[in-house]
Tab-separated table of C-alpha atoms in Angstrom:
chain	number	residue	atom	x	y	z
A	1	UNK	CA	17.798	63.036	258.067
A	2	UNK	CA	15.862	61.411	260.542
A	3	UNK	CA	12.949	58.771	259.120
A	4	UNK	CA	9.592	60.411	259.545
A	5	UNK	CA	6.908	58.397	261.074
A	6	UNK	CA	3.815	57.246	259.657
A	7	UNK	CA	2.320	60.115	262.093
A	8	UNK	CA	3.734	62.733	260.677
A	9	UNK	CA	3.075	61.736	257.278
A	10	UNK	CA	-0.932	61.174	258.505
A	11	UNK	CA	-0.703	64.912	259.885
A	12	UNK	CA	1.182	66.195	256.861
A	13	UNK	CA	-1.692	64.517	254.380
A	14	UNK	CA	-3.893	66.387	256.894
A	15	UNK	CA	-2.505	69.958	256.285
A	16	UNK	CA	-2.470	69.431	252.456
A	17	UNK	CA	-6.279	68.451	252.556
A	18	UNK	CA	-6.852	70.889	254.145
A	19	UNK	CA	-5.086	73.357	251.675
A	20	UNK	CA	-6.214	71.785	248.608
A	21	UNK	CA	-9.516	70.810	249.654
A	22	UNK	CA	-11.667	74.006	250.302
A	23	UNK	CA	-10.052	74.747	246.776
A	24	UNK	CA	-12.061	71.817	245.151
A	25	UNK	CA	-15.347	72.543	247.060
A	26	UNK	CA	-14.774	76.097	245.864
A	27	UNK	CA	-14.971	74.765	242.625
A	28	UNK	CA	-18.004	71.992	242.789
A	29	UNK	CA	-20.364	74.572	244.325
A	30	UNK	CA	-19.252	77.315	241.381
A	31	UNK	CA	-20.158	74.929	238.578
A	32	UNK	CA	-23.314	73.729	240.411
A	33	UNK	CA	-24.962	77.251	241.325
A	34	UNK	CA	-23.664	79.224	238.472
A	35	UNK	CA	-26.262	79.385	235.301
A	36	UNK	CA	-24.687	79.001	232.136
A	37	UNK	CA	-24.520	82.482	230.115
A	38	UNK	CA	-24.177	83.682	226.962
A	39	UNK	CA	-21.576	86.117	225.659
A	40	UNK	CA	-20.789	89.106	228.051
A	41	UNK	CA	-21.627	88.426	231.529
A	42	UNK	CA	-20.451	90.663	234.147
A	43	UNK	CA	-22.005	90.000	237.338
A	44	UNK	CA	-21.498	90.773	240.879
A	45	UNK	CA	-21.247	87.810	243.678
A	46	UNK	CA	-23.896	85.472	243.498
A	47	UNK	CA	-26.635	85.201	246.262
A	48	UNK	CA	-26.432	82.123	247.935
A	49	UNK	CA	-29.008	82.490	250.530
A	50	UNK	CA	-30.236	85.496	253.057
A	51	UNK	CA	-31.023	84.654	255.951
A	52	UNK	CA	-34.182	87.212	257.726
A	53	UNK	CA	-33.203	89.623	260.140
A	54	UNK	CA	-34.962	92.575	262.317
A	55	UNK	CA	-33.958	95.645	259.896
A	56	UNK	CA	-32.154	94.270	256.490
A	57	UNK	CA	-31.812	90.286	255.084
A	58	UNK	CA	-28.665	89.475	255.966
A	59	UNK	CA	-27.263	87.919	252.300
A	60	UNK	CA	-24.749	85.167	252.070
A	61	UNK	CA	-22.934	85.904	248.965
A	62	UNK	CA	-20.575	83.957	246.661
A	63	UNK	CA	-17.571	86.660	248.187
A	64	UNK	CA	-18.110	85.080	252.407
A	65	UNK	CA	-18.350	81.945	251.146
A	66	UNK	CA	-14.859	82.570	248.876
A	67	UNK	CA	-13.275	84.657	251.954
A	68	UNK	CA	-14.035	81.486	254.551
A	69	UNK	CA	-12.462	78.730	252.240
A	70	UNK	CA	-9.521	81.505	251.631
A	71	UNK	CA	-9.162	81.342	255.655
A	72	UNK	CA	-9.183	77.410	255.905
A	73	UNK	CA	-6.331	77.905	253.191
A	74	UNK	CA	-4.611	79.755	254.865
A	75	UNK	CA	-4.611	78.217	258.491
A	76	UNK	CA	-3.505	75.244	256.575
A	77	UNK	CA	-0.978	76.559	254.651
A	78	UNK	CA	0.824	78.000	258.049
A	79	UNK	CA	0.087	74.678	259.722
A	80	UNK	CA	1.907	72.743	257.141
A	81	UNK	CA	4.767	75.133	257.324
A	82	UNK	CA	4.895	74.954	261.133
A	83	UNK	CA	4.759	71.020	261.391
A	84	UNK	CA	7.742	69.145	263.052
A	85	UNK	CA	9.865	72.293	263.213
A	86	UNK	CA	12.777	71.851	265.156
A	87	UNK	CA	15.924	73.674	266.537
A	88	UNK	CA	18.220	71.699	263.749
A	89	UNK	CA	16.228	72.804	261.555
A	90	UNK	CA	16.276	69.679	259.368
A	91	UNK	CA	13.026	69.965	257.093
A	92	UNK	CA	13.039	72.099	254.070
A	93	UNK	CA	9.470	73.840	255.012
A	94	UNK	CA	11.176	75.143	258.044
A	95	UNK	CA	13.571	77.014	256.247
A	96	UNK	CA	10.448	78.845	253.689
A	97	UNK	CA	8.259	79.620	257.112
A	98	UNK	CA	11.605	81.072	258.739
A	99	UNK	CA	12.294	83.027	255.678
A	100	UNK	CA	8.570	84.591	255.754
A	101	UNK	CA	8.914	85.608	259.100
A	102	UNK	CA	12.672	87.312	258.990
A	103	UNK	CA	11.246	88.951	255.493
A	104	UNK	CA	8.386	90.863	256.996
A	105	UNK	CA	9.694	91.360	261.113
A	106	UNK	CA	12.404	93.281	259.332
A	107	UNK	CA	9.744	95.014	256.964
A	108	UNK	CA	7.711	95.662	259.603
A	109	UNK	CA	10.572	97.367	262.126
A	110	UNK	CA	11.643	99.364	259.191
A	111	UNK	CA	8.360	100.718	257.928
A	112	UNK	CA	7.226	101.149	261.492
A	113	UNK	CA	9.722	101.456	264.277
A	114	UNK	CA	10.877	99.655	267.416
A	115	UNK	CA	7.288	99.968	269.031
A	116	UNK	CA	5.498	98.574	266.372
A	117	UNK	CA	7.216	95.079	266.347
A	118	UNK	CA	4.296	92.911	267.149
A	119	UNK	CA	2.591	94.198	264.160
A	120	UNK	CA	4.068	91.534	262.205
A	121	UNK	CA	1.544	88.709	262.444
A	122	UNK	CA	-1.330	91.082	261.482
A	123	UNK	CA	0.615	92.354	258.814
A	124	UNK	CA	1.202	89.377	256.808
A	125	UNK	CA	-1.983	87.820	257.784
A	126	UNK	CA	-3.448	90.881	255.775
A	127	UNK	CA	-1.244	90.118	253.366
A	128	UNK	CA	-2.120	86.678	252.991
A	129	UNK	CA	-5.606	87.210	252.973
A	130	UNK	CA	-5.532	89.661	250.224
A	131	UNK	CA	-2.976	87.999	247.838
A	132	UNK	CA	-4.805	84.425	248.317
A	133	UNK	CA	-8.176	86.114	247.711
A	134	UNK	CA	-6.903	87.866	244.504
A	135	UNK	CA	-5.292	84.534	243.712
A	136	UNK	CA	-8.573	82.448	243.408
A	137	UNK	CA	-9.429	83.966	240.132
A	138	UNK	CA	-6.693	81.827	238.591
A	139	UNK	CA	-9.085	79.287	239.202
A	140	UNK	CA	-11.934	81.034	237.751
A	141	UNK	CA	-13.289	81.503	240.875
A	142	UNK	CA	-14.862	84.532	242.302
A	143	UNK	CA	-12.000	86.528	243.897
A	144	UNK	CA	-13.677	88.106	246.901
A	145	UNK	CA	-11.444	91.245	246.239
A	146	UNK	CA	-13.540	92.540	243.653
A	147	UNK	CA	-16.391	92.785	246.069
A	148	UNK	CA	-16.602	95.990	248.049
A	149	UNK	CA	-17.553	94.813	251.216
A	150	UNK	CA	-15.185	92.556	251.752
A	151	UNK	CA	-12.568	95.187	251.212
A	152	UNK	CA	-14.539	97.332	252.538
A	153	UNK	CA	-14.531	95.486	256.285
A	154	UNK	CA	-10.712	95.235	255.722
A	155	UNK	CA	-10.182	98.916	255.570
A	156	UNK	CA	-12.826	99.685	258.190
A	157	UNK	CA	-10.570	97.510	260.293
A	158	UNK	CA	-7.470	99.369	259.139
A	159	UNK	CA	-9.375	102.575	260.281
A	160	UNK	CA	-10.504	101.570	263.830
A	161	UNK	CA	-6.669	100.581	264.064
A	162	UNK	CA	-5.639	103.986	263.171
A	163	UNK	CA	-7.904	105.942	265.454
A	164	UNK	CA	-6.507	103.815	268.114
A	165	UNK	CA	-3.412	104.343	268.094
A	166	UNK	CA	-4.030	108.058	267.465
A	167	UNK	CA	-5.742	108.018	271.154
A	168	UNK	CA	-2.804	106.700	272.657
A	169	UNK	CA	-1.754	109.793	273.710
A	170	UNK	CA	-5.247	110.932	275.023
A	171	UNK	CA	-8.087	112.365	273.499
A	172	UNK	CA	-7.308	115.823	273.667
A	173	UNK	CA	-4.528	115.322	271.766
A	174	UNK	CA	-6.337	113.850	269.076
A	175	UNK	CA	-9.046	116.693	268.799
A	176	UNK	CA	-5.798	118.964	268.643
A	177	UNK	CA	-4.253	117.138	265.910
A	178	UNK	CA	-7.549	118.375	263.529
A	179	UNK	CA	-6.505	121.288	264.001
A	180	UNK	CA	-3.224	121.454	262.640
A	181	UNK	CA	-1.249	123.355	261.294
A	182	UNK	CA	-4.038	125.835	261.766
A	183	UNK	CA	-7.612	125.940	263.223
A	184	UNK	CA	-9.105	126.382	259.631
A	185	UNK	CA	-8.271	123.436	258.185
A	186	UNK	CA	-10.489	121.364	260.590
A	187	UNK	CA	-13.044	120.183	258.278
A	188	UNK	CA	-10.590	119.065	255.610
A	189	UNK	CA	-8.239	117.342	258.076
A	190	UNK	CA	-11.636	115.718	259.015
A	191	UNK	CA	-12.295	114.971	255.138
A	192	UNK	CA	-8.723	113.058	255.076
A	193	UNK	CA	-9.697	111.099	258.193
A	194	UNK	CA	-12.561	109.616	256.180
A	195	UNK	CA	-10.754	109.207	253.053
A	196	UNK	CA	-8.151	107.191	254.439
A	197	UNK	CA	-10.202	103.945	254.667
A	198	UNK	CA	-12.618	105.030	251.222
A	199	UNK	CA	-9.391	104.987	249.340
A	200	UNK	CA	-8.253	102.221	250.749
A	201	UNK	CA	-11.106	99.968	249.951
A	202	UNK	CA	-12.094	101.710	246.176
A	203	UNK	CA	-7.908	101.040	245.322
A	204	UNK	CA	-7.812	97.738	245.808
A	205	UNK	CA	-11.159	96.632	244.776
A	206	UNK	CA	-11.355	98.578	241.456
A	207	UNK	CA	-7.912	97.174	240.953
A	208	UNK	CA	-9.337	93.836	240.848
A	209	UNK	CA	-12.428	94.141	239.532
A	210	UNK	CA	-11.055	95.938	237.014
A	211	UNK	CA	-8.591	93.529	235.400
A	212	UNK	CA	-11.235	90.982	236.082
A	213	UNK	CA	-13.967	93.053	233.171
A	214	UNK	CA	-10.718	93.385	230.857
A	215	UNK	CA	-10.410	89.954	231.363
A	216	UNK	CA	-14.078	88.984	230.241
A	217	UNK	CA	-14.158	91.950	228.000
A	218	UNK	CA	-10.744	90.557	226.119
A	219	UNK	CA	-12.313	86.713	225.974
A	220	UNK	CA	-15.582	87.781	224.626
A	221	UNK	CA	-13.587	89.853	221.710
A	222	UNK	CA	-11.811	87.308	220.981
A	223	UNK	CA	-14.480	84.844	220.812
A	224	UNK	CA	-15.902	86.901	218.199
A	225	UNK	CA	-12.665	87.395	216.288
A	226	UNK	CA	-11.978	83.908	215.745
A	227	UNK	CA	-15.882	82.975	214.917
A	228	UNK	CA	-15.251	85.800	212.384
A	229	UNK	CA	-12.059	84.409	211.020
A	230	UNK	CA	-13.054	80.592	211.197
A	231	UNK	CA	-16.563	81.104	211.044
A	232	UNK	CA	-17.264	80.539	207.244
A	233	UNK	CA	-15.477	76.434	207.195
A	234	UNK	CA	-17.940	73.429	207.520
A	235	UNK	CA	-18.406	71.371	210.406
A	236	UNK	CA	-16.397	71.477	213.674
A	237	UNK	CA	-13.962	73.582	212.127
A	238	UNK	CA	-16.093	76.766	212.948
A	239	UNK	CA	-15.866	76.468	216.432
A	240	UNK	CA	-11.958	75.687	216.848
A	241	UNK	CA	-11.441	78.728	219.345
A	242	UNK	CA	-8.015	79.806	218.002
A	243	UNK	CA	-7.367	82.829	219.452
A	244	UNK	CA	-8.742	82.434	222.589
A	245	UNK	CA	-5.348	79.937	223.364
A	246	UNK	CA	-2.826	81.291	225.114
A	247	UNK	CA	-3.700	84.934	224.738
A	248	UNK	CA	-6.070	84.784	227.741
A	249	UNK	CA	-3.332	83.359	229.942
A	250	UNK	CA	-0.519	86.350	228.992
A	251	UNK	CA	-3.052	89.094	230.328
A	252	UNK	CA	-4.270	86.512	233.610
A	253	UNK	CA	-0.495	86.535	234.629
A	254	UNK	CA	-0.466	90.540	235.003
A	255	UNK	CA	-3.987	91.147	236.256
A	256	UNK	CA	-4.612	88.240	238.147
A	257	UNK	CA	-0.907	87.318	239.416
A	258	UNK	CA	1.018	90.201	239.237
A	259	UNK	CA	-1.818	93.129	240.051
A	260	UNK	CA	-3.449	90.897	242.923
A	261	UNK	CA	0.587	90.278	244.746
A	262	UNK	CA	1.192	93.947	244.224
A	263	UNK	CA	-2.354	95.142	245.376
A	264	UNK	CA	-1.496	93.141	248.511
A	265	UNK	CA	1.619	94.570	249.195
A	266	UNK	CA	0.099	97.833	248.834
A	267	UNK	CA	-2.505	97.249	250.995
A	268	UNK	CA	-0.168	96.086	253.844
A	269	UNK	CA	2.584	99.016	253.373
A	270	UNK	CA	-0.537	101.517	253.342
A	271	UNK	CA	-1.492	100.073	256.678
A	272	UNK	CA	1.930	100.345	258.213
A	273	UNK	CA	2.425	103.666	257.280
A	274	UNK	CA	-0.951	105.180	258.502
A	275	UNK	CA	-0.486	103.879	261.789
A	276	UNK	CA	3.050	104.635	262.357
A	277	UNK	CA	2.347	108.313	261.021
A	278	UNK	CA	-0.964	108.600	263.002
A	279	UNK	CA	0.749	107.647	265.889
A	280	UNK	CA	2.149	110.412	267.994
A	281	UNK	CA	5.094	109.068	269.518
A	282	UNK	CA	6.560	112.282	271.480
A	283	UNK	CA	3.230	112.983	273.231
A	284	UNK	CA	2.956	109.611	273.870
A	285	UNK	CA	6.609	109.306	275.909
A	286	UNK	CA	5.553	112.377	277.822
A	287	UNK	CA	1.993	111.440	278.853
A	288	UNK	CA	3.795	107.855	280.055
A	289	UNK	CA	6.616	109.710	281.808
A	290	UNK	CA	4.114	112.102	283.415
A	291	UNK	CA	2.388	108.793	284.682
A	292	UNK	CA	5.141	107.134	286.071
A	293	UNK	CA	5.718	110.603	287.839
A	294	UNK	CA	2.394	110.762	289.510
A	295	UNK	CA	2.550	106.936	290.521
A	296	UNK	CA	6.308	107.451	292.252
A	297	UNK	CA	4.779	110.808	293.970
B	1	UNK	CA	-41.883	105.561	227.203
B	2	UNK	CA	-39.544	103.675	225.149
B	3	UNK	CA	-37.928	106.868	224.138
B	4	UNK	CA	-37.429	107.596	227.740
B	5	UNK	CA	-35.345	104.642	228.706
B	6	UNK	CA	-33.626	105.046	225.658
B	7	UNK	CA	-32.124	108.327	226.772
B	8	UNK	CA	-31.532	107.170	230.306
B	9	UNK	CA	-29.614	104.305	229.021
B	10	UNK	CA	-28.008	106.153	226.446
B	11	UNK	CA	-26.951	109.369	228.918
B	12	UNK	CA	-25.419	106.630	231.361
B	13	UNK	CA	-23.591	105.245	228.674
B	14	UNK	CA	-21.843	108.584	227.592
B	15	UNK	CA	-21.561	110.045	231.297
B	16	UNK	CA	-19.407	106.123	231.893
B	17	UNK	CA	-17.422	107.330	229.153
B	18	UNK	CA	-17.046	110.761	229.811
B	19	UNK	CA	-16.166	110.078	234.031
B	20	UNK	CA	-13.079	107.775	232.216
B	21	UNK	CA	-11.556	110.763	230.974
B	22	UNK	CA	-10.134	110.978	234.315
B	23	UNK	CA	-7.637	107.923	233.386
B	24	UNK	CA	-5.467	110.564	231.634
B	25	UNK	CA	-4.194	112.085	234.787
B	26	UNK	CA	-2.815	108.818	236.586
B	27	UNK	CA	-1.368	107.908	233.442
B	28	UNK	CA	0.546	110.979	232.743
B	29	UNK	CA	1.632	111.060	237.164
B	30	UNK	CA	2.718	106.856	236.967
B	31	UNK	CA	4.499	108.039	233.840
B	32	UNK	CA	6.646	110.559	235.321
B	33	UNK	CA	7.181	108.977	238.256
B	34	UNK	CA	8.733	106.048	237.048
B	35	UNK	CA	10.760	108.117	234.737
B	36	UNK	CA	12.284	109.506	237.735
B	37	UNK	CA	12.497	106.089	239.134
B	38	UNK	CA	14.736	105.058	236.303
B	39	UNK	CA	16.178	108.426	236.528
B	40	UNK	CA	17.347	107.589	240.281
B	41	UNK	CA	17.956	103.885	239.549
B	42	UNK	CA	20.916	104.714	236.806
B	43	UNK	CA	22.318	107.356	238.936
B	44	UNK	CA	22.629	105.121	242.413
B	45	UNK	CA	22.155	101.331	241.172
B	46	UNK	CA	22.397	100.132	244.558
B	47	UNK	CA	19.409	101.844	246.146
B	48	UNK	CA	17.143	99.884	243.571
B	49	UNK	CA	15.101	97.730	245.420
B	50	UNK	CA	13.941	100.859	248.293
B	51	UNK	CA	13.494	103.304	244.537
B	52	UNK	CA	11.509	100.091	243.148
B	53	UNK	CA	9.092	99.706	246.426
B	54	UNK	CA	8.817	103.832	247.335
B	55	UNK	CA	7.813	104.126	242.950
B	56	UNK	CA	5.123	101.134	243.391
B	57	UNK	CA	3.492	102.928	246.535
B	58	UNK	CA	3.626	106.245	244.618
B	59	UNK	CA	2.021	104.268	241.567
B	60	UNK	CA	-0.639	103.123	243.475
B	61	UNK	CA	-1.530	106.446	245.455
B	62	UNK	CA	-1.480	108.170	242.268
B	63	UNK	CA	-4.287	105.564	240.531
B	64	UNK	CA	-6.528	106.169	243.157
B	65	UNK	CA	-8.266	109.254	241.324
B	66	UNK	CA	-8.669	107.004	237.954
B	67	UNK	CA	-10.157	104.267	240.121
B	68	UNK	CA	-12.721	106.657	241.445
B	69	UNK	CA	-13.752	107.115	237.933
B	70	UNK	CA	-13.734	103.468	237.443
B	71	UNK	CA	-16.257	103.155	240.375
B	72	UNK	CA	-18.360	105.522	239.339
B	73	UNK	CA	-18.573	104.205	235.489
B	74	UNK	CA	-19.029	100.929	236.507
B	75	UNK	CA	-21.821	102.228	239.136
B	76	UNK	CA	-23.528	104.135	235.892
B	77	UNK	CA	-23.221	101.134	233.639
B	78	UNK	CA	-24.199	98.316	235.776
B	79	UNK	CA	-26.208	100.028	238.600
B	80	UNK	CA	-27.516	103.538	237.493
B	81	UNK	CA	-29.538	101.950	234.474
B	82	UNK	CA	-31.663	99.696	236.612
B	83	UNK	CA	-32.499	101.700	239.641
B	84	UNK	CA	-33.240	105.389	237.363
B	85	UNK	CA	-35.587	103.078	234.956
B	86	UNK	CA	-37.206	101.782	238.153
B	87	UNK	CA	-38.179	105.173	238.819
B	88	UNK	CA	-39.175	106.352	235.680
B	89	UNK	CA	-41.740	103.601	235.640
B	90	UNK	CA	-42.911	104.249	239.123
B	91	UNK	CA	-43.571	107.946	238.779
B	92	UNK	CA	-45.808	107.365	235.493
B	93	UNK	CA	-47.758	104.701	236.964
B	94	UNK	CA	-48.297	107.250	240.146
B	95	UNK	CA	-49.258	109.412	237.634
């Protein structure tokens, strides 16, 4: 092992500002906007500002400002994992990033096909973003997950993706495959064309938002239970919260850790699979061959 | 008046309820499916990890109907309470 200069330490305490950072602003700006509240809160993101535009106030919520420090995470979290690689592969970072990338190339090229190989970086960018989002909750921040339009824009995205590679292979095409297997099925296959990306968004944000109201809705009962229990002793003994230790944390680690990983995953697979199965590859190969045809003639 | 708002909040309550009846069918589907799952997974213990990841995608398509319900009794307690009282006052001020 080589000795690392004072450089690339300076750059490495860079990346893990940046990483850590955004975390603890996160944090500063939750505890000095949010009004203290008395037993069951559950609130949407909080207005920061809105700023005026022509036909509706354009709002800057608590779930962009969440999203944008998730990005800075991120970028740092792949720069620090990309710093001083080398062919000899002699840092131990090297080995995690190279890992991540074999992991979902092969993911991707299985799910997907040969064509679909540079897929990858959007993939697990996706999957990033979701599984950091759902992630921030551990630190009782607002996971930008359980807002709609967040997912929302994700699944939008997902959709415009899907239509495009549907028109690969020409737009009459398309409007023929509405009408299969038979004419009368149009407006239903059109139905299913819309529900693709409604689905998409309503599974993974009532997924979150979900465990997130179990979560208040199991602190705030036992809050109660152990007022009940300890309630009737003098002094400071009244308000030792003894059930709320530990029990919290058991639930956090499947809704918060487990459900958020696997609602990313999901996510991701979902989009792979409606873009490869969209994606007609047969008509494709003969509208290219019947191109190169025409330009030979 | 009072009475009024009463029954609206009331009749959202119950209708939140009611639309979670809905959980019932995704539990009974994830149910069987990862029955079969374990079903498949004893028979051929070396195709676990593809039966693990094709039962978690069927999990997850199959909750989508209970999370519509979720949606919509979260819209009816959190949402629908505000915006029909809102209108109950407006049309008997019009009045």
């Amino acid at each position: 092992m080589q000795k690392v200069s004072w450089r690339f330490k300076l750059v490495d305490a860079l990346y893990i500002a940046m990483m850590t950072l955004p975390l603890l602003f996160a944090v500063i700006l939750k505890v000095m906007t949010k009004a203290p509240s008395e037993g069951i809160s559950i609130t949407g993101a909080q207005v920061y500002f809105s700023i005026k535009m022509p036909l509706q106030d354009l709002v800057i919520t608590e779930s962009q400002v969440n999203s944008f420090f998730v990005l800075i995470i991120i970028i740092g979290v792949c720069l620090y994992l990309t710093h001083g690689i080398s062919e000899k592969c002699d840092l131990k970072r090297q080995h995690l990033a190279e890992l991540i990338v074999e992991k979902v190339d092969g993911l991707v090229v299985e799910n997907m096909g040969e064509y679909f190989k540079g897929f990858s970086p959007f993939i697990i960018a996706m999957m990033a973003l979701s599984a950091f989002s759902s992630l921030l909750s551990l630190f009782g921040l607002f996971p930008p997950t359980s807002d709609i339009n967040i997912v929302g824009g994700w699944a939008l995205l997902v959709f415009f993706l899907i239509t495009y590679y549907k028109l690969k292979a020409g737009p009459w095409v398309y409007m023929k495959s509405f009408a299969q297997p038979v004419a009368i099925l149009t407006p239903i296959n059109i139905i299913s064309e819309v529900a693709t990306p409604v689905s998409m968004a309503f599974r993974h944000y009532g997924n979150v938002l979900s465990g997130s109201v179990i979560s208040v809705l199991l602190a705030t009962a036992l809050g109660g239970l152990s007022s009940m229990v300890l309630g009737k002793l003098p002094g400071f003994l009244a308000d030792i919260p003894l059930f709320q230790i530990g029990i919290p944390a058991v639930l956090s680690i499947y809704f918060d850790v487990f459900s958020g990983c696997l609602q990313a995953f999901i996510f991701a697979m979902l989009t792979m699979m409606y873009v490869a199965g969209g994606f007609p590859e047969d008509e494709y190969k003969k509208r290219k061959a019947k191109k190169k045809s025409k330009i030979n003639n | 008046m009072e009475l009024a708002i009463g029954i609206i909040l009331g009749c959202c309550a119950l209708g939140a309820g009611l639309a979670m009846i809905a959980g019932i069918g995704p539990g009974i589907g994830e149910g069987n499916a990862v029955a079969k799952a374990c079903e498949a997974i004893a028979r051929q213990p070396e195709s676990k990890g593809s039966v693990t990841t094709t039962m978690l995608m069927g999990c997850a398509i199959a909750e989508t109907t209970g999370l519509y319900a979720l949606v919509i009794a979260i819209l009816l307690i959190f949402v629908a309470p505000n915006i029909l009282v809102d209108i109950l006052v407006n049309t008997i001020s019009s009045l």
